[in-house]
Coordinates of C-alpha atoms and ligand atoms in Angstrom, one line a residue:
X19 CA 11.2 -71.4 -23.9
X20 CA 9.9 -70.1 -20.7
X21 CA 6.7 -67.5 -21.2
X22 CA 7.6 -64.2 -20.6
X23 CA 6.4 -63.1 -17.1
X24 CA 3.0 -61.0 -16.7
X25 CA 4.2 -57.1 -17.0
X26 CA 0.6 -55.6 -16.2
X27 CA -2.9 -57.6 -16.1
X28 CA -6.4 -56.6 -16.3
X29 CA -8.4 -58.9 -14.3
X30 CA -12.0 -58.5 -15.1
X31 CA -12.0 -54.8 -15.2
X32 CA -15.4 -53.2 -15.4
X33 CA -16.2 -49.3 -16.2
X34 CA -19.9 -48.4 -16.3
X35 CA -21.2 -44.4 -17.8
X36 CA -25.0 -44.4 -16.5
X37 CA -26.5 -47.5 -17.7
X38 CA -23.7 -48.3 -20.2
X39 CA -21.1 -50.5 -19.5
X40 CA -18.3 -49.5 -21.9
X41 CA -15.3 -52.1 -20.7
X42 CA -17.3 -55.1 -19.7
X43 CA -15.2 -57.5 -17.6
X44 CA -12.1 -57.4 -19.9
X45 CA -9.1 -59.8 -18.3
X46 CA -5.8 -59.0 -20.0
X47 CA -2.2 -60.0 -19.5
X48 CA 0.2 -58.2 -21.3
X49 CA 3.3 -59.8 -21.1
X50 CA 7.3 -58.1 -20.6
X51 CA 9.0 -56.8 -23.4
X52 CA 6.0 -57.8 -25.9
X53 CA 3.9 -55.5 -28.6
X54 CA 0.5 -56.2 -27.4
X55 CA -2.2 -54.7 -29.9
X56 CA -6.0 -53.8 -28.8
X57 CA -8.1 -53.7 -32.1
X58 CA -11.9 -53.0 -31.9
X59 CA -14.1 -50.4 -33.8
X60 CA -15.0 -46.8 -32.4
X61 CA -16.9 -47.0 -29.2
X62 CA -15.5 -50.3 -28.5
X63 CA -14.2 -49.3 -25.3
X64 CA -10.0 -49.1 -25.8
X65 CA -9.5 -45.8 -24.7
X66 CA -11.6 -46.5 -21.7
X67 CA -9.5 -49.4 -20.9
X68 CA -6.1 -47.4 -21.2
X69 CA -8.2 -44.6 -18.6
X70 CA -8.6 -47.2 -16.4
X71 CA -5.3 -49.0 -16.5
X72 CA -3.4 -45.8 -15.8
X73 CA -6.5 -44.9 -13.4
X74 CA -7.3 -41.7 -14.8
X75 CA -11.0 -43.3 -14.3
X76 CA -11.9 -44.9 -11.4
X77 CA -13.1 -48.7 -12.0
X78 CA -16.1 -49.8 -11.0
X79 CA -15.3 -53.5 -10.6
X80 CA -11.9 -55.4 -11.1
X81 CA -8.4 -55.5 -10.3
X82 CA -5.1 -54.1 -12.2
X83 CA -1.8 -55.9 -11.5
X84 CA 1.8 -54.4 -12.0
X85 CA 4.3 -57.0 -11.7
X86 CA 1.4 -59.2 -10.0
X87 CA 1.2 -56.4 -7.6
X88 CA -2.5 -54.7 -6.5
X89 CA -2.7 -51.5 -7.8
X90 CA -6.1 -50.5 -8.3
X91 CA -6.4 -48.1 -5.8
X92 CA -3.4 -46.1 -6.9
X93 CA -4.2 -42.2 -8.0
X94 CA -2.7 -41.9 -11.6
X95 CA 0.5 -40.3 -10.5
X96 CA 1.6 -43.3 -8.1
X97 CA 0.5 -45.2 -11.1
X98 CA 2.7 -43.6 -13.4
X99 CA 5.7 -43.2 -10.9
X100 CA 5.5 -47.1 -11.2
X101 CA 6.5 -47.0 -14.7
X102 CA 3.0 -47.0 -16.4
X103 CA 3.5 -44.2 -19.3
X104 CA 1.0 -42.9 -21.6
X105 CA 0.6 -41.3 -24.7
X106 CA -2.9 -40.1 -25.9
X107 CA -5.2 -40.4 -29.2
X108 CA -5.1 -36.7 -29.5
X109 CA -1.5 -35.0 -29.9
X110 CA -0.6 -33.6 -26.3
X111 CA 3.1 -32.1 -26.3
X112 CA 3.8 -28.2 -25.4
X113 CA 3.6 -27.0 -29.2
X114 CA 5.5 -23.8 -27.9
X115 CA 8.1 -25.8 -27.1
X116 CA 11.1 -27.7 -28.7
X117 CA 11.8 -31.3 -28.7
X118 CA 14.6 -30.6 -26.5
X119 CA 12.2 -29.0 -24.3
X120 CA 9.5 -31.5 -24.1
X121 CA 11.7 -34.0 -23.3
X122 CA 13.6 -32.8 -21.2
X123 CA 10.7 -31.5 -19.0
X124 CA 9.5 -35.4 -18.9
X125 CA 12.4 -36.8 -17.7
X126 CA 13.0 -33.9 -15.2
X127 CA 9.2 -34.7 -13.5
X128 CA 9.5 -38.1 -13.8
X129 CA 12.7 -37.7 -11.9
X130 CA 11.6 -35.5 -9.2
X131 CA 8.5 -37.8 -8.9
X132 CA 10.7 -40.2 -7.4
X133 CA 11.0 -42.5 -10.6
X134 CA 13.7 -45.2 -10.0
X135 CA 16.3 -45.2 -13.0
X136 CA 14.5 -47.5 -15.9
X137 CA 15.1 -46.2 -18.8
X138 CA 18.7 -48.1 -19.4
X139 CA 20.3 -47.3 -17.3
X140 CA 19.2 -43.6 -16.2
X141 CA 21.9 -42.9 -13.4
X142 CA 24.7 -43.0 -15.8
X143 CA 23.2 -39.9 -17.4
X144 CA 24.9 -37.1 -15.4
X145 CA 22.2 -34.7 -15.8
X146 CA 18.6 -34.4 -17.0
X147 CA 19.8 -32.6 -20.1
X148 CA 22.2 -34.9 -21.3
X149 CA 19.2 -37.5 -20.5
X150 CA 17.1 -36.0 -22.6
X151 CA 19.9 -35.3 -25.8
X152 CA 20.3 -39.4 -25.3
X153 CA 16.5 -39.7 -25.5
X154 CA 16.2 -37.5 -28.7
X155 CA 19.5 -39.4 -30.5
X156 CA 18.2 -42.4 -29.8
X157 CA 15.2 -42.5 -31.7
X158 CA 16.8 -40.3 -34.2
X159 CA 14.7 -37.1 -33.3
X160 CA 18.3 -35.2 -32.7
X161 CA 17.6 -33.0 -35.4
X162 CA 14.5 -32.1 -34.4
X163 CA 16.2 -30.9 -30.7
X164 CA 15.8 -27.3 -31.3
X165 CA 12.9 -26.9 -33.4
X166 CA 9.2 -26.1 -31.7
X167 CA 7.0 -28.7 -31.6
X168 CA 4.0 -26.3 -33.5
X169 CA 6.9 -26.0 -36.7
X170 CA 6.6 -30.2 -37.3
X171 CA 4.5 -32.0 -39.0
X172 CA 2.0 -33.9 -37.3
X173 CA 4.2 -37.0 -37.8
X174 CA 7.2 -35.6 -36.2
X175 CA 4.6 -34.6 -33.5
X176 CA 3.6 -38.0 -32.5
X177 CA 7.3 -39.4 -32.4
X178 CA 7.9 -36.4 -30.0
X179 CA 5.0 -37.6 -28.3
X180 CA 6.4 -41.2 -27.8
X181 CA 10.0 -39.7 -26.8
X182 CA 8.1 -37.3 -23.9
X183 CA 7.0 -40.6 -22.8
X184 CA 10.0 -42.8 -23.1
X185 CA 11.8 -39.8 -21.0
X186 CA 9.5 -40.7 -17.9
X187 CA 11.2 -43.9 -17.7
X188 CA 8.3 -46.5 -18.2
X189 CA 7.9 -50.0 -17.9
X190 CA 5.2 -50.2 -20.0
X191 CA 4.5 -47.7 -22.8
X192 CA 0.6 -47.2 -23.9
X193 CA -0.1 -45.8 -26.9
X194 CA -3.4 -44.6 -28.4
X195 CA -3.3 -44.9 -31.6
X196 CA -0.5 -43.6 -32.5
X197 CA -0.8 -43.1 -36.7
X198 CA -4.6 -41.6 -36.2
X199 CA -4.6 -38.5 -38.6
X200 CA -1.3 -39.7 -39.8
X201 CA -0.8 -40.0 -44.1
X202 CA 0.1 -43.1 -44.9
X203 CA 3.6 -41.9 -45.1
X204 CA 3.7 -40.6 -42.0
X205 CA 1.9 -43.9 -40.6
X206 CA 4.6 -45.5 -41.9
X207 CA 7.4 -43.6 -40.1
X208 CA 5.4 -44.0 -36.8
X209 CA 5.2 -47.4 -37.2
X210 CA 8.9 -47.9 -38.3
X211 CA 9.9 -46.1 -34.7
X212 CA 7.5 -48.4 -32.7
X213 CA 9.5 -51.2 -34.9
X214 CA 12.7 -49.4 -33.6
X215 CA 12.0 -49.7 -30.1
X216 CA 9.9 -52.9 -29.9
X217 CA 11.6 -55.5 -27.2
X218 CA 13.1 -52.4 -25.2
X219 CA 10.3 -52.0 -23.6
X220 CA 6.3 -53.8 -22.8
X221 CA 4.1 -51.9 -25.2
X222 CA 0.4 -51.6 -25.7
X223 CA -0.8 -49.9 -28.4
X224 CA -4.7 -49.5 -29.6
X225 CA -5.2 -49.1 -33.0
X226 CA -7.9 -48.5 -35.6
X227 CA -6.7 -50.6 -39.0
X228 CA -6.2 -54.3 -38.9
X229 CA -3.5 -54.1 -41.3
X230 CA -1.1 -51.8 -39.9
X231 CA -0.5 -54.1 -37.1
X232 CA -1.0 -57.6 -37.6
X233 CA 2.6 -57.9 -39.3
X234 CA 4.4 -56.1 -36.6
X235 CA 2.9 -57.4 -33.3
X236 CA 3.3 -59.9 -31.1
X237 CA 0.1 -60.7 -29.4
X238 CA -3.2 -59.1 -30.8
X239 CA -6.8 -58.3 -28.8
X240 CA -10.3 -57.3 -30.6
X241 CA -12.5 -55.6 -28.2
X242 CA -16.1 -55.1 -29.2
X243 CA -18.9 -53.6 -27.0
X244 CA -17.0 -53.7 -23.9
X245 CA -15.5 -57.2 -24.3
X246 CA -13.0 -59.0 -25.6
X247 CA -13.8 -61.2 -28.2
X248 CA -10.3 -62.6 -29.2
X249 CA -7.0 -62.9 -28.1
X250 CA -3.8 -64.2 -28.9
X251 CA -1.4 -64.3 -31.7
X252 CA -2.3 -62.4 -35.1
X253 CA -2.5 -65.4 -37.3
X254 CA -5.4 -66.7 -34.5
X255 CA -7.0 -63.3 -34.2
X256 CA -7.4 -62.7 -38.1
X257 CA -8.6 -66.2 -38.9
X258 CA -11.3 -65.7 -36.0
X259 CA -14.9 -65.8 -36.9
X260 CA -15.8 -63.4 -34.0
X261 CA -13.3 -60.7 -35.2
X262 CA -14.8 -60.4 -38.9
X263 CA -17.9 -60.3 -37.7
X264 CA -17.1 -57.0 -35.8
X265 CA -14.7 -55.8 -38.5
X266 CA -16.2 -56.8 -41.7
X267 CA -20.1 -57.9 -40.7
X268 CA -19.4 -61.3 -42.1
Ligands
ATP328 N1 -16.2 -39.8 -20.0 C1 -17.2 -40.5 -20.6 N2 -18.5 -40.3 -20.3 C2 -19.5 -41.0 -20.9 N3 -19.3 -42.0 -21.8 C3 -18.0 -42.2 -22.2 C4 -16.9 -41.5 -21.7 N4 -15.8 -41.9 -22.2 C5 -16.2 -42.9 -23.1 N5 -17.5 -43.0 -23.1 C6 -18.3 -43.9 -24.0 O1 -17.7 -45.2 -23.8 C7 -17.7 -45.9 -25.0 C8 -16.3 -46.4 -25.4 O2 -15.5 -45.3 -25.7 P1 -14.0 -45.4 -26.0 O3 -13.5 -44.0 -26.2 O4 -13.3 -46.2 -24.9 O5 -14.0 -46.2 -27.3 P2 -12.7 -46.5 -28.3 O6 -12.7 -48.0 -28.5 O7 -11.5 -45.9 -27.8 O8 -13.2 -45.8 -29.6 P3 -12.4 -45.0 -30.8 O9 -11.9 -46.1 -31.7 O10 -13.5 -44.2 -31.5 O11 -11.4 -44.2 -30.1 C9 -18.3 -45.0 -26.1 O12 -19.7 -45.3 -26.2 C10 -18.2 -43.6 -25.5 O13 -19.2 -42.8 -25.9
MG329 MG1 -10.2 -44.4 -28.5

């Protein structure tokens, strides 16, 4: 079977804080239509990687490809309008607002930001509202339309989260840890979404706990210290010396 073509590549990215160098060189390719999981422990540098990727930090050395394209120069919003959506370790949606409301407010910037129709296919949806009620059904978050985001539970909050992003039409979806601060129940419901919508779309996820992801991704990276130390499919990552070393100090 033929590989599935290069979505977005790191290539030898580089981000120094004073004397520091927190991503170290780190060359990535995360392929189209794959789960593609960054593991490493706190301070390893993931977040920093995802801030550079979607440029909302300047690199200091290194090259991002979209679609084998140069875009390392890009500001964050020509970076997004290219389909590189974003949610974040800490819950961002309007709490004020409803789901209906988040969503719809996505989709509407992404569409007057110039976004060409990705998600499906967006010009068959008539309007921005009727985008956003086929957003919310589905993921199965329809009953959640008209309730404000602050009235959820935290759960709830991070699948609205992931919808606010899917509205913007991306190509590839990165999510920062996505079940931090969840129970395990609600871990669990998070996880069974990402399961829901895995092989519609490219998405990289960082997460904190081995186990939640080895059984449900497809291609697995350990950062440590600013570098990767392994790559590749779970069964390789987990049986890698390297990788419970950093985890486990074996
Ligand atoms: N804006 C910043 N200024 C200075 N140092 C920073 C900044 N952002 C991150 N760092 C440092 O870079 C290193 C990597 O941080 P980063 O947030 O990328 O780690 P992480 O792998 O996401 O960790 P965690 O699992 O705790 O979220 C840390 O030592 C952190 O203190
Ligand atoms: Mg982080």
């Amino acid at each position: 079977m033929a590989e599935p073509a290069v979505l977005l590549e790191a290539v030898d990215l580089t981000k120094r804080f004073g004397k520091n160098t927190v991503v170290d060189g780190v060359s990535l390719k995360f392929a189209e239509g794959r789960l593609h999981t960054i593991l490493g422990p706190n301070g390893a540098g993931k977040t920093t990687l995802f801030n550079l990727l979607t440029k909302d930090y300047p690199v200091d050395g290194g090259e991002i490809l979209l679609r084998g394209e140069r875009v390392t120069r890009l500001r964050p919003d020509q970076i997004s309008r290219r389909g590189v959506g974003r949610s974040y370790q800490i819950t961002s949606v309007l709490r004020e607002r409803t789901f209906f409301e988040n969503v719809w407010l996505a989709a509407y910037r992404a569409e007057r930001g110039g976004t060409v129709g990705l998600w499906r296919d967006i010009r068959a949806y008539r309007t921005t509202a009727e985008k956003s009620r086929q957003v919310l059904a589905e993921f199965g978050l329809q009953p959640f339309s008209d309730r404000k985001a602050a009235d959820v539970s935290y759960g709830d909050q991070r699948l609205l989260e992931i919808a606010v992003t899917l509205a913007t039409a991306p190509q590839v979806l990165l999510l920062d840890e996505p079940t931090s601060g969840l129970s395990q129940r609600e871990s669990e419901r998070v996880k069974q979404f990402i399961l829901s919508i895995k092989g519609k779309f490219t998405i990289v996820m960082i997460e904190h706990k081995m186990n939640v992801v080895m059984d449900i991704s497809d291609d697995v990276t350990v950062m440590n210290r600013g570098k990767v130390i392994a790559s590749g499919s779970p069964q390789h990552v987990a049986a890698d010396a390297a990788v419970r070393s950093a985890y486990f100090g074996l």
